[in-house]
Amino acid sequence: MPRHFGHIPGIVPGATFVDRRELREAGVHLPTQAGVSGSATEGADSIVLSGGYEDDDDQGSVIVYTGEGGRDPLSGRQVKHQQLVRGNLALAVSHRDGLPVRVTRGSRHTSAYSPETGYQYAGLYRVDDHWREEGKSGFFIWRFRLLSLESAFQPEVISAPSAAAVRREMVTVQRLVRDTAEARRIKALYGFRCQVCGEALQTSAGPYAEAAHIRPLGAPHHGPDHAGNLLRLCPNHHVLFDFGTWSIADDFGLIGLPGKLMVHPEHQIDPAQLAYHRARYFQP
Amino acid sequence: MPRHFGHIPGIVPGATFVDRRELREAGVHLPTQAGVSGSATEGADSIVLSGGYEDDDDQGSVIVYTGEGGRDPLSGRQVKHQQLVRGNLALAVSHRDGLPVRVTRGSRHTSAYSPETGYQYAGLYRVDDHWREEGKSGFFIWRFRLLSLESAFQPEVISAPSAAAVRREMVTVQRLVRDTAEARRIKALYGFRCQVCGEALQTSAGPYAEAAHIRPLGAPHHGPDHAGNLLRLCPNHHVLFDFGTWSIADDFGLIGLPGKLMVHPEHQIDPAQLAYHRARYFQP
């Protein structure tokens, strides 16, 4: 069974569970011991916060989660550096690929949001940052910043000083890139290389890739979210495609750029979507 | 006075105004006739929806706005193609730079969200898409998709077919890039070229550039939003910087990449922020 990312049908944020076994049976978090459910290739689909990591910091919609490893099993104290492997690497991959992570809090987790008993599902979060730092123990730990994707989630407000020295609030979001199961399949097909320039961006969490919709999703375009409407591009060529600097002919010749689109034999690109992009986005 | 992007202090979404003059006096929308307030260099800071464009489509948190120009002044009918100039170009620049746009609806604007009389401020939106299409008139029109940034704003939900043919909902957001006044100043300083590779991404809305924070904004990093903590990078080098594939020495030599960071004499990069990035993000 493929790893399930996103909500479990029928389980809404706020749902409570008596113990880890119940959490497992509901499909929310399959491992009965590990805090992170995930793999280094697919990413992390779920975490459970259940106390123990003195470096965790839970502000509700923003959680700074401490990675695993390096602790003495008896005392629970940090006695070695944490490595970017297993659950830590899975969370880094979720960051890289923009995957949603289910978050559940246990009663032993110290925060204002923890349930009094058992476990409570908090909903979906995304990993928006990960880094390494010296923990309270003096050893390196990995940390992951998780932002809630639930309805309580507000766009981040950034204060910027104005000319008149009045603190004004400015909300800005530049680029949102979506990643779905189909998008992940297409990215893997190309070995994470850009179909235009062949570039593969290497990170410690593996190669970074973006999937671009040829005809955009959502109203009024209603582009389909299937492989025939997807391209695997590096961020630079993705931006330029979305802004119509280049497009693609039916024979996959590039328009506005030299060369030809690399197309994998298993990737059936839909000519109708290419025609849509040429007519509406390409700027000669 | 510099163009003001974002909310006007003291004016909350839902605020009403008797007429365009009152809207102007409040600072919400300065032009008394034009639907778009903005310039081709700075972007659009505000629009007023006040009827007339049969191609507009207002779904509340998602608005498809039709550009200006090409209409006969007497009949109001579309008699020529619209061009990507003036207000249209200003909105395209807001898309390119991720700037927030104030949206106000007038009573003559046909939608379920329009006020019965006068004008009503709807809050901030971002332009997430723009394209050209044949309007109902048969002439090309420019269209802009605006998404609400207000609290009613929900992360977009994308339905993806699961293996079990159950429609499950998956919310994914990959990369959010912020753009503030300081970021815009730094981008302009470099002629929109990447400080690593010198690349300038050309679009019909002008050069596309991203500003990267060396030490991230927000908890727990609390990086400052000033020029000393900013870099001007292409999207590819921005991703790789955020993921720690490369970093910067105090003498601006690149670490993990060959070469040296290009630094403009007026750009004082703060060595403390570079040290923060090297210690926490760079992966040797």
Coordinates of C-alpha atoms in Angstrom, one line a residue, chain B residues 24 68 118 189 206:
Chain B
R24 CA -9.2 58.4 -2.2
E68 CA -8.2 47.6 -19.2
G118 CA -21.0 53.0 -2.5
L189 CA 20.4 47.2 -6.9
G206 CA 10.0 42.5 -16.6

